[in-house]
């Protein structure tokens, strides 16, 4: 775990991220808040590309909780069986759809607690939805952010909650809205797990990663 970077270094890092891509976007396809919840829930232990392939046809016929319930669990399975844990995920999609209809009038709630009360929706999923749909600066810490945060010193922490707190405490607020997207994309395409592309990294001179010169 790297040492926590100081304010000025972190500001420079995110200034560079912003200059490279001012409006970073999540890579899960969705058409509304409901399909975003479903897509993020399906993405656990699966790639975004794999989820997008599975939901391309699903969301054409079931883009609301009512339509998903009408499709039924077996119908959901037929669309998502190419992704991991598809049976359990299909079950959760039906359960969360029923809760949304019965308790929220078919609308997706916009509090973290309410979202986490939905089957298959954890803190990370809730934070993604709050950030991407409601533009709330929630920080969804995944494996890419955890790796990048601890390597670089931007947001080191022993677990995902500690990393989330480090992001909130140390990254300047004017970068908070897009912070997790910048870090996810950087971790996914540059600061890779096995072979990080340090030679072409735009923050190489600011990063605390000890092996970056290898």
Phi, psi and omega in degrees: 000127180285162175286145179299126178289158180277169184305311186294322178293316179297319178299319179294320178301312184282337172296320178290317177301316182294320180295325180285324180206099187294325184234075180294144183237150172291157187256007176271127179287138178199161181240346178200181183298322181295311180293333175294315177302312181297314182298316181292320177298323180287340187283351178300127181056035176211158178275155177300320180298318179296319178295317180299322177295320183289326185266353183305312179274327181302313184286346176288330183249347182217080181252012175222159178303320180298316180293325179292320177295323178293326178293320178085163184300315181295325178294320177297315180304317181301329181274330188248012186290356177274353180252159184296147177057035189296327181293313179293323179293320178298319179299317180293322179299318178292317180297313182292327178295319179296318178297317180298321179290313187281327186251339186232017177063026179084000180261151177276124180290155184243038169239149181299317181298316180294318179296317180293344177282353179274139179303132178081002180249113177258190183298319181297313179300315179301316181294322177299313182295315179299320182287308188285325184266318184257005177056036176264136185286054175279147186248108182269101184274114175248189183296328180291315179292319179301314180295309182298316182299319181280329176288313190279329187094003178294316182209067180289149178188154182286335179213177186295328179293319179294322178293318178301317179294322179296323176297310183297324184278331191246335180277128181307143189297333181288351175251357189296322185300318183258002187305313186290329177290317177302317183287322177299311182295321178294318179291326182285322189248343182238301182274061185290160184295310187268317183228077179297141183271062186296329182297333180248011183286131183284352177240023184305320183287348182252345186283146181267001184299120187291332185264012188291342179268357182280000000 
